[in-house]
Structures are given as C-alpha cells and as structure tokens.
XYZ file of C-alpha atoms in Angstrom:
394
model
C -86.445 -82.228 101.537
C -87.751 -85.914 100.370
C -90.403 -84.505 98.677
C -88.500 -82.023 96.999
C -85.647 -84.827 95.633
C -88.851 -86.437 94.480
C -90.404 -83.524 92.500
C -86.750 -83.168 90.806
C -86.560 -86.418 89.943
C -89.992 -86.772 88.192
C -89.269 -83.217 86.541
C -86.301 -85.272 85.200
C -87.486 -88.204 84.194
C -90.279 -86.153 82.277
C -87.447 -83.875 80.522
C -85.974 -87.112 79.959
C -89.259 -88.523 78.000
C -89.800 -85.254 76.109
C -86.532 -85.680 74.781
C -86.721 -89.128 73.462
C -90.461 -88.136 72.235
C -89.040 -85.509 70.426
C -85.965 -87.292 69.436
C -88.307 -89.848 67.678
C -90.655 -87.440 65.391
C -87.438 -85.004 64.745
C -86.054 -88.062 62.930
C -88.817 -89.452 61.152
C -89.560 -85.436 59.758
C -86.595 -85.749 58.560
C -86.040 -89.002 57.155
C -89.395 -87.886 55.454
C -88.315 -84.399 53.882
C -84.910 -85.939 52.882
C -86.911 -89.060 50.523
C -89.601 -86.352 49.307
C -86.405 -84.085 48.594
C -84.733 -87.366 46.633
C -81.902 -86.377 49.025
C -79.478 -88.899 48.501
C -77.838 -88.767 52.353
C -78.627 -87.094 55.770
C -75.970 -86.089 58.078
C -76.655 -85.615 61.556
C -73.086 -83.812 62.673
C -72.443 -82.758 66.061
C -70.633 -79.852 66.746
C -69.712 -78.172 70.247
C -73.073 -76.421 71.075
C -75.825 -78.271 68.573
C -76.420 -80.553 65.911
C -76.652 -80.087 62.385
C -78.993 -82.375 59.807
C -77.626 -81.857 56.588
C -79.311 -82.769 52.790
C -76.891 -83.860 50.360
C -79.335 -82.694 47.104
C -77.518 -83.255 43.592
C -74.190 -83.809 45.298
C -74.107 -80.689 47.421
C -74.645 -80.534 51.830
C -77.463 -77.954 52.520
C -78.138 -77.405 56.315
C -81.582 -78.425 57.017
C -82.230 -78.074 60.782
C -80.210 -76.818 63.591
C -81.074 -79.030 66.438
C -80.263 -78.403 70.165
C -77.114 -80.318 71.695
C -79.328 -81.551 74.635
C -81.258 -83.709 71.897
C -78.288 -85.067 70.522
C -77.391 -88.370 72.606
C -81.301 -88.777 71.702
C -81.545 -88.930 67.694
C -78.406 -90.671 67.411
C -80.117 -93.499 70.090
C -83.255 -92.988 68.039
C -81.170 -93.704 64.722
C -79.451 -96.752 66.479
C -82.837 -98.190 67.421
C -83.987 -97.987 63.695
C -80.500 -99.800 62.098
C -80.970 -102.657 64.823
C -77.305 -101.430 66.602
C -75.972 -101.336 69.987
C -77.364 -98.647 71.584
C -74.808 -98.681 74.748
C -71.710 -99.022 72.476
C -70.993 -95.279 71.689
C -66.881 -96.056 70.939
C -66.962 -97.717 67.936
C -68.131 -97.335 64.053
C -71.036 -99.150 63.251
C -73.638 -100.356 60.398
C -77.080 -101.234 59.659
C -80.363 -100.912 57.784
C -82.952 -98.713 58.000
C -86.186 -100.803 57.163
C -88.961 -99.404 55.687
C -92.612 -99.720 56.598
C -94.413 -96.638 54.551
C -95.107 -98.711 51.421
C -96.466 -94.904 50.346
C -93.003 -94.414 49.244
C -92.030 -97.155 46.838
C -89.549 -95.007 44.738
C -87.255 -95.412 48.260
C -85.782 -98.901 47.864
C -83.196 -98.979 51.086
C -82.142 -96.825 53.806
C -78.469 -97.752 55.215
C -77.164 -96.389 58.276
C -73.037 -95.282 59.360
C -72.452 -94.074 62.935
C -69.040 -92.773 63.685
C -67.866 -91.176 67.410
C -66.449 -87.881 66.410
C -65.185 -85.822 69.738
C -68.409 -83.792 70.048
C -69.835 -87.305 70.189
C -71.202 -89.783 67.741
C -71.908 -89.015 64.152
C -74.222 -90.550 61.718
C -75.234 -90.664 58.292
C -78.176 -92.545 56.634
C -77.621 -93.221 52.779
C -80.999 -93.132 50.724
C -81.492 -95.369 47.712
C -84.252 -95.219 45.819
C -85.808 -97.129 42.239
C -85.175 -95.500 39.366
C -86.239 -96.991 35.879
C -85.405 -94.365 34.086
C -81.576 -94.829 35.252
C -81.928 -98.637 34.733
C -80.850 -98.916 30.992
C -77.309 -98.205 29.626
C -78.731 -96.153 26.680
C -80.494 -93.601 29.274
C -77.934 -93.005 31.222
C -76.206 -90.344 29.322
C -73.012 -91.236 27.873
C -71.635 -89.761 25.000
C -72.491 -91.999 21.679
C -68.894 -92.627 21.296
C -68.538 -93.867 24.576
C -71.949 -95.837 24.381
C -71.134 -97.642 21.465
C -67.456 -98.984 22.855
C -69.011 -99.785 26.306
C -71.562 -101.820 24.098
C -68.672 -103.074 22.198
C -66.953 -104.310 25.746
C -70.139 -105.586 27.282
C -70.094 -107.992 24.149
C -66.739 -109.705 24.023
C -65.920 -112.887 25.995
C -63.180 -111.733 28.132
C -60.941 -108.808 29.236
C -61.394 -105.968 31.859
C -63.684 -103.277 32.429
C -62.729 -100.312 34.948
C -64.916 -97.605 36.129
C -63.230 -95.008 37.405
C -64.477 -91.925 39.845
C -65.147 -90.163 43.021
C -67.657 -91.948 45.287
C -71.424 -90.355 44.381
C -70.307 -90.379 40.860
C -72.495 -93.244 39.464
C -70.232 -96.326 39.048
C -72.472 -98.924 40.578
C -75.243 -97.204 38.393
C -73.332 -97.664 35.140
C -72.116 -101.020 36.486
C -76.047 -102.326 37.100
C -76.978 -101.020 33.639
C -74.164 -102.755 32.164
C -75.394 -105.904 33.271
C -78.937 -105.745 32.529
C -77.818 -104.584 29.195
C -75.651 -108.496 28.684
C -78.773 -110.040 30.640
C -80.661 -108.470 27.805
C -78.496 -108.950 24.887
C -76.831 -112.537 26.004
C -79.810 -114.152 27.944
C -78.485 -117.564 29.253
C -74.793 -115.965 30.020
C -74.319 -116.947 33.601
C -73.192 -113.559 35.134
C -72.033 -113.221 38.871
C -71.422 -110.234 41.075
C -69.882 -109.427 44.402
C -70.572 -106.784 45.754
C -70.291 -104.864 49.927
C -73.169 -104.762 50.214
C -75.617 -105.322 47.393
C -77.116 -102.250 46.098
C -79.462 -103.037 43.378
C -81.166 -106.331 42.502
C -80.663 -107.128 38.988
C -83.093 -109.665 37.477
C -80.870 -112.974 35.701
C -78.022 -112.052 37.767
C -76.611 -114.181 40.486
C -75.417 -111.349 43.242
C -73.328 -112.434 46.360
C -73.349 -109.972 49.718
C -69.565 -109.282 51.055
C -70.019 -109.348 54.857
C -66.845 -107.071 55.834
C -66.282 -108.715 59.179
C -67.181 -112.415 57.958
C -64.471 -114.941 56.353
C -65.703 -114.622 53.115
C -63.456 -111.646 51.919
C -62.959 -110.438 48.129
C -60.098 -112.377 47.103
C -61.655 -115.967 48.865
C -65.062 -115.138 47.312
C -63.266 -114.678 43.603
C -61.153 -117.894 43.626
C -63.994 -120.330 44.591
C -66.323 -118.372 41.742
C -64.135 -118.713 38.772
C -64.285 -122.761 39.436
C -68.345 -121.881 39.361
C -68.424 -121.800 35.698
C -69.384 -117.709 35.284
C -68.525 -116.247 31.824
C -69.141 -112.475 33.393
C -67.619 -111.183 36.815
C -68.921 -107.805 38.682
C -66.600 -107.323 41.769
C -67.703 -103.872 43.429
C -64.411 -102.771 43.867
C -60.603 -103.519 43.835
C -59.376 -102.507 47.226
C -56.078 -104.517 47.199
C -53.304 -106.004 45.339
C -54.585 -109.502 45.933
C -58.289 -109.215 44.313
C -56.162 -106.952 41.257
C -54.269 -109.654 40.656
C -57.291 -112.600 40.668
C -59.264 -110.317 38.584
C -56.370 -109.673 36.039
C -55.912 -113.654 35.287
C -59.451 -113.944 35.077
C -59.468 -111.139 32.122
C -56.974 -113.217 30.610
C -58.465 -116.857 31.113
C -62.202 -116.662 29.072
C -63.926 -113.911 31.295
C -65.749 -110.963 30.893
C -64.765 -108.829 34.773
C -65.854 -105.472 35.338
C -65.205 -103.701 38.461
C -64.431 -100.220 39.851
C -60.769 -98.569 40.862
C -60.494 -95.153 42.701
C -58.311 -93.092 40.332
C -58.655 -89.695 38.765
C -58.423 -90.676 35.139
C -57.841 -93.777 33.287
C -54.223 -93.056 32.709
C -53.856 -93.214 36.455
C -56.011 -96.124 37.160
C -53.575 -98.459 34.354
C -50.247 -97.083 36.446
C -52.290 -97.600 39.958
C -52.798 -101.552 38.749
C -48.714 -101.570 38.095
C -48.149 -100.188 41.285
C -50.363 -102.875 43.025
C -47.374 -105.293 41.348
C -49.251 -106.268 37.980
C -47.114 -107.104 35.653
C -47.022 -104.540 32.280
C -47.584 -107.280 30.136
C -50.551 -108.709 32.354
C -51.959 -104.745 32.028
C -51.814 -104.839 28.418
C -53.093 -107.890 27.655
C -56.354 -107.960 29.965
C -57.219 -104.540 30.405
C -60.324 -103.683 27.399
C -61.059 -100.505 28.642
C -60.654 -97.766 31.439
C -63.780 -95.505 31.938
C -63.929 -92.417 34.036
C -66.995 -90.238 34.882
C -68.464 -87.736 36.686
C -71.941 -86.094 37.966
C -72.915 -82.419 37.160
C -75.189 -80.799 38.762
C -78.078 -79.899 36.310
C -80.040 -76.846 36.189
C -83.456 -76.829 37.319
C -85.352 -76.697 34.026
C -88.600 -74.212 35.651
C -86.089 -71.372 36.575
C -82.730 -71.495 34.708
C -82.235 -68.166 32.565
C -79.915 -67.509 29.715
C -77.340 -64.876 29.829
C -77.829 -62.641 26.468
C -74.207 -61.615 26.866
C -72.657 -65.153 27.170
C -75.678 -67.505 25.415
C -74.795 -69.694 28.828
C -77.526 -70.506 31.061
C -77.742 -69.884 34.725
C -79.374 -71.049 38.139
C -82.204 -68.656 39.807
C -83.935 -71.082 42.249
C -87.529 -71.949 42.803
C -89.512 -74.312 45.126
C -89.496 -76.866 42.474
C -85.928 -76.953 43.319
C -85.661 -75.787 46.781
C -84.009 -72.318 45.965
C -80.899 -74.034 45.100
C -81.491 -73.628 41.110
C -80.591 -77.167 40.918
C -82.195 -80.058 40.094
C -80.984 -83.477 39.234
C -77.442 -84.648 37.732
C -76.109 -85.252 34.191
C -72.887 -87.563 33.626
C -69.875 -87.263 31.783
C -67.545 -89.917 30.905
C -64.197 -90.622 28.889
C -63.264 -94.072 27.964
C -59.421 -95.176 27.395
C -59.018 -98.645 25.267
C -55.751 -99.835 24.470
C -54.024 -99.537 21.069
C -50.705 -100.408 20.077
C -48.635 -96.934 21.200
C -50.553 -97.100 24.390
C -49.440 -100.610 25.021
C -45.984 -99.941 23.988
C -45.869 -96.888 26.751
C -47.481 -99.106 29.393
C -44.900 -102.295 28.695
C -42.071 -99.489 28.944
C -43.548 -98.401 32.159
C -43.990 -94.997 31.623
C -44.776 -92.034 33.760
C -48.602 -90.447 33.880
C -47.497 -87.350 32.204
C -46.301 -89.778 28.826
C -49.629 -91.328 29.336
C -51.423 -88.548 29.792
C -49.495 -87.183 26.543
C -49.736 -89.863 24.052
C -54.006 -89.629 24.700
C -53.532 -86.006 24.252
C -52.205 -86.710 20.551
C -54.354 -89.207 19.426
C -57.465 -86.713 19.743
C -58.597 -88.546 23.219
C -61.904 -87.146 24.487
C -61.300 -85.685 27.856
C -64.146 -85.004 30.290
C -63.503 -81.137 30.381
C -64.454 -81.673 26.959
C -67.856 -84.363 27.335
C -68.617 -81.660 29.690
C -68.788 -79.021 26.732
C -71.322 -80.424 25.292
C -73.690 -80.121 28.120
C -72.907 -76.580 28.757
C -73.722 -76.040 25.285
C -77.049 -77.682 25.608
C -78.088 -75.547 28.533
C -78.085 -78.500 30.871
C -75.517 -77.572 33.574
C -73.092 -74.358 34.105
C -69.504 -73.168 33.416
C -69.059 -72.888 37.045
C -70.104 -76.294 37.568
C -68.049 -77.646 34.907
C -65.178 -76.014 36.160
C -65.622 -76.873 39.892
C -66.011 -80.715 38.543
C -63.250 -81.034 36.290
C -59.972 -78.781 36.863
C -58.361 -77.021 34.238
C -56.988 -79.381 31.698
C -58.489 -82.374 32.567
C-alpha cells in the first residue's frame, strides 16, 4: 500500500512538471506568433472548461488556441513569473513588465502585463508595443490636410489647450508623441515636459516623468510642482478628474502650451464633459485651442482586396499575408473642433450637446463619418467598417 501511495505521488509530481513544462513553451509560442503577427494584445481568458488565447490584430479578438483548463493555474503562474508578480496572490489585480531578451525582434519595444481574477479564475492580458518610424512623424500619420495644418497651427502657439479625444486603441498617445517630436523639431530649445502612467514611447528632447499609480506622486501633485519648473509645453496622458482639469485649464491660460487626452465621443462632448467637471464657461472658452477626435479603421489587406463592379467599393477576401482575415493594418480618421465666436457664445450660455452638435453642423464642420469617406473612396478600408466605426450621423 506504501509503495503504491509512492508510485501516485511521483505520477503526480511528474503530471505536475509536464504541466509547468508545457505551461512555459505554450506561452513563449505564443508571445512569439502574437509579435510576428504585430498583434497588438494577447488575452489569455478562462472560461468554465478551458482557456482561450486571443490576438487582437487591427483592433479585432481572433481566437488563437484553445488550451486545456488543467493548464490554466500554469500559464497564468508562467505569465506572473515573466512580469516579476506575486505568484501566491491570486485575489487581486496586478501589473508588470514583460522584459525582453530576443534582441532578434527589435521592432517589439515593451511587453506590459494586466492580471485580473475573473470567477473561472485569474485573467491576463499582455499589451505589445512595438517601434514604428513610419508612425513617428505627424505628417505620416494620416490626418486629413485640413486637420494637419490646424494641429500644426496649435503645436505652434505659446499657450492654450489641446484635447484628443477617442476610444482606447484609437491612437491618441501616437498622435500625442508625434506632436511633440514635431515642436522638438520645429522649436528646438522649447523645454517640453510630459506625464504620463506609464511612459509609452521615449521621445528624444523631451523630459518624460513615470506616474506610479500607487505612489504619492499623483497627477494633480506632479502638475503643480512642474508649472514652477519653468516648461513652456505640458503632455499629461490623461485627465481622469476634476482636479488635474482644472490645473491644466489655468495653465492654458497662464503662458503654456498643454495637450492631453479626455474620453468623450466627439469634441462637442468633451467641451460640456470639462463644464461638468466644474470648469467655469468662461475658463472653457478662453483656454481651450482645439478639441480633436479620431478613430482607427481597419484597412484592407492590399494582396487580396477585390473591387465590386456593381458598387466600385472594395472588399476583404483574406490571404496568409493577412491571416485570412482580409485585413491588414489601420488607417485614422480625425475631426478637429476650434473655437470661434458662435461656438463660444453657445458654450458661455451653457448649452446642451444637441445646440453644439447643431451650430458645427451649420458651419460646414467636418465630421468623421465624413473623413471616413474619403478612405472608402480610395479603396483603403470598407463601408462596413466605416459604418461599424462611426454610427449613423456622426
């Protein structure tokens, strides 16, 4: 009977080790197919019987693997080991870093990991960030020339605010990073000043300070003690709160250039979201420059798209070069709100977003619905993915 409870117990321990053996390759394959994919996240979701690792390509979750629940407990430990976390704490969200040791892949520039408990156990997700030049310079990004020219008319002035406006994944901090290399460029000597959580890019002639979330340097404490530093341009990541809307605001208005990021649909929203966060109309009007909002589209893969003789539209048809999905790569779409006098007027009389949202409408405002048109007339992206990016109207 001894030896038997032995022989069960090595037979376990050795199940035990073929998991964590196979726990280990299963997530370096597939740390390695998401890079060589340009995936820019994995998602390793449990569900009640397995696991799923999910590619977000261009935007979009494709299942990749479907991985037995018994090696679960395993890749998320795996995963843990890799971002430096606590491994025995399974009841709370945590964060770290993937480093990287294949200098092979240089286009992958940082790896950051997210666990989460879920109740069919912990979830994780490892965000993928990789160097690209030809994303590093405002004028290849994509905007519309309009919009170009008055974001190059903003980046120029001496003070006011820039907002950038959008759903997370939609290329803010990129358009925020080119905007600065751009004044860098064009203003060499400006001292320029960022804060972001965390740092995403490094940006050559620009003096970037890391937001630890837990530590005592928060947003608002970090922005007071930097406008006695002397900076004539401001990049805060994000405003989150009422408190870093207001510091920014008075900075706008006291000799400095601040640019920073607001979750809103549209610009219209994103002036009344500010009022609602207890600026005062006349502080709105006054500081604001310029609202931008934009958007990623998913752009067809230029080996297999096809036209449609009936429409003149293009459509996806999927190859390897694409991974079936007939998609390959994103193109951006913007609108930009600066304030004129009626705008002004509707914002001091604190009007409601449908006035707003009216008095762009008459002055010939540019909507994204209709930078998007210009796109699908090019043959870069498709009605449906127009459509499923910007509702009807918009």
């Amino acid at each position: 009977m001894a030896q038997t409870e032995a022989d069960s117990s090595d037979r376990a321990a050795r199940q035990g080790i073929a998991k964590a053996h196979d726990a280990v390759s299963l997530v370096a394959e597939m740390l390695d197919r998401a890079a060589q994919a340009q995936a820019s996240d994995v998602h390793f979701e449990p569900t009640g019987e397995q696991m799923l690792v999910r590619f977000r390509l261009d935007g979009v979750l494709h299942t990749i693997e479907v991985v037995p629940r018994a090696l679960a407990d395993n890749i998320i430990a795996r995963l843990k080991v890799l971002g430096g976390l606590l491994t025995y704490r399974n009841d709370i969200p945590q964060e770290g870093r993937i480093e990287l040791h294949d200098q092979r892949r240089a286009k992958l520039i940082d790896r950051r990991l997210a666990v989460f408990p879920t109740i069919h156990g912990q979830r994780a997700v490892v965000r993928l960030f990789y160097d690209e030049p030809a994303l590093s310079e405002l004028d290849q990004l994509g905007f519309a020339p309009g919009i170009l020219s008055a974001l190059k008319a903003v980046a120029a002035s001496s003070q006011g605010v820039l907002l950038l406006t959008g759903p997370a994944g939609s290329g803010k901090s990129t358009t925020l990073a080119a905007l600065l290399r751009h004044i860098v460029h064009c203003s060499p000597g400006k001292s320029v000043v960022t804060l972001e959580d965390p740092v995403e890019r490094h940006i050559d002639g620009v003096a970037q300070v890391q937001i630890t979330p837990q530590g005592q340097m928060d947003f608002p404490t970090a922005l007071r003690s930097l406008l006695r530093q002397d900076p004539e341009v401001l990049m805060i990541g994000e405003i989150r709160d009422a408190q870093t809307a207001q510091i920014a605001i008075e900075a706008g208005l006291t000799g400095h250039l601040l640019m920073s990021t607001l979750h809103s649909g549209t610009p219209a929203g994103a002036l009344l979201r500010l009022l609602e966060m207890g600026i005062e109309p006349y502080q709105v009007t006054s500081s604001i420059s310029a609202v931008t909002s934009q958007r990623l589209l998913r752009r067809l893969c230029d080996h297999c798209k096809v036209c449609d003789e009936r429409t003149r539209l293009y459509r996806p048809l999927g190859c390897p070069k694409c991974l079936r999905t007939g998609f390959r790569g994103r193109a951006l779409i913007a609108e930009i709100v600066q304030l004129d006098g009626q705008l002004r007027k509707a914002i001091l009389a604190k009007a409601d977003l449908e006035e707003l949202e009216s008095i762009l409408s008459q002055r010939g405002h540019m909507s994204l619905r209709q930078d998007g048109l210009r796109l699908l007339k090019e043959g870069t992206t498709t009605q449906e993915e127009l459509d499923k990016v910007c509702s009807r109207g918009v």
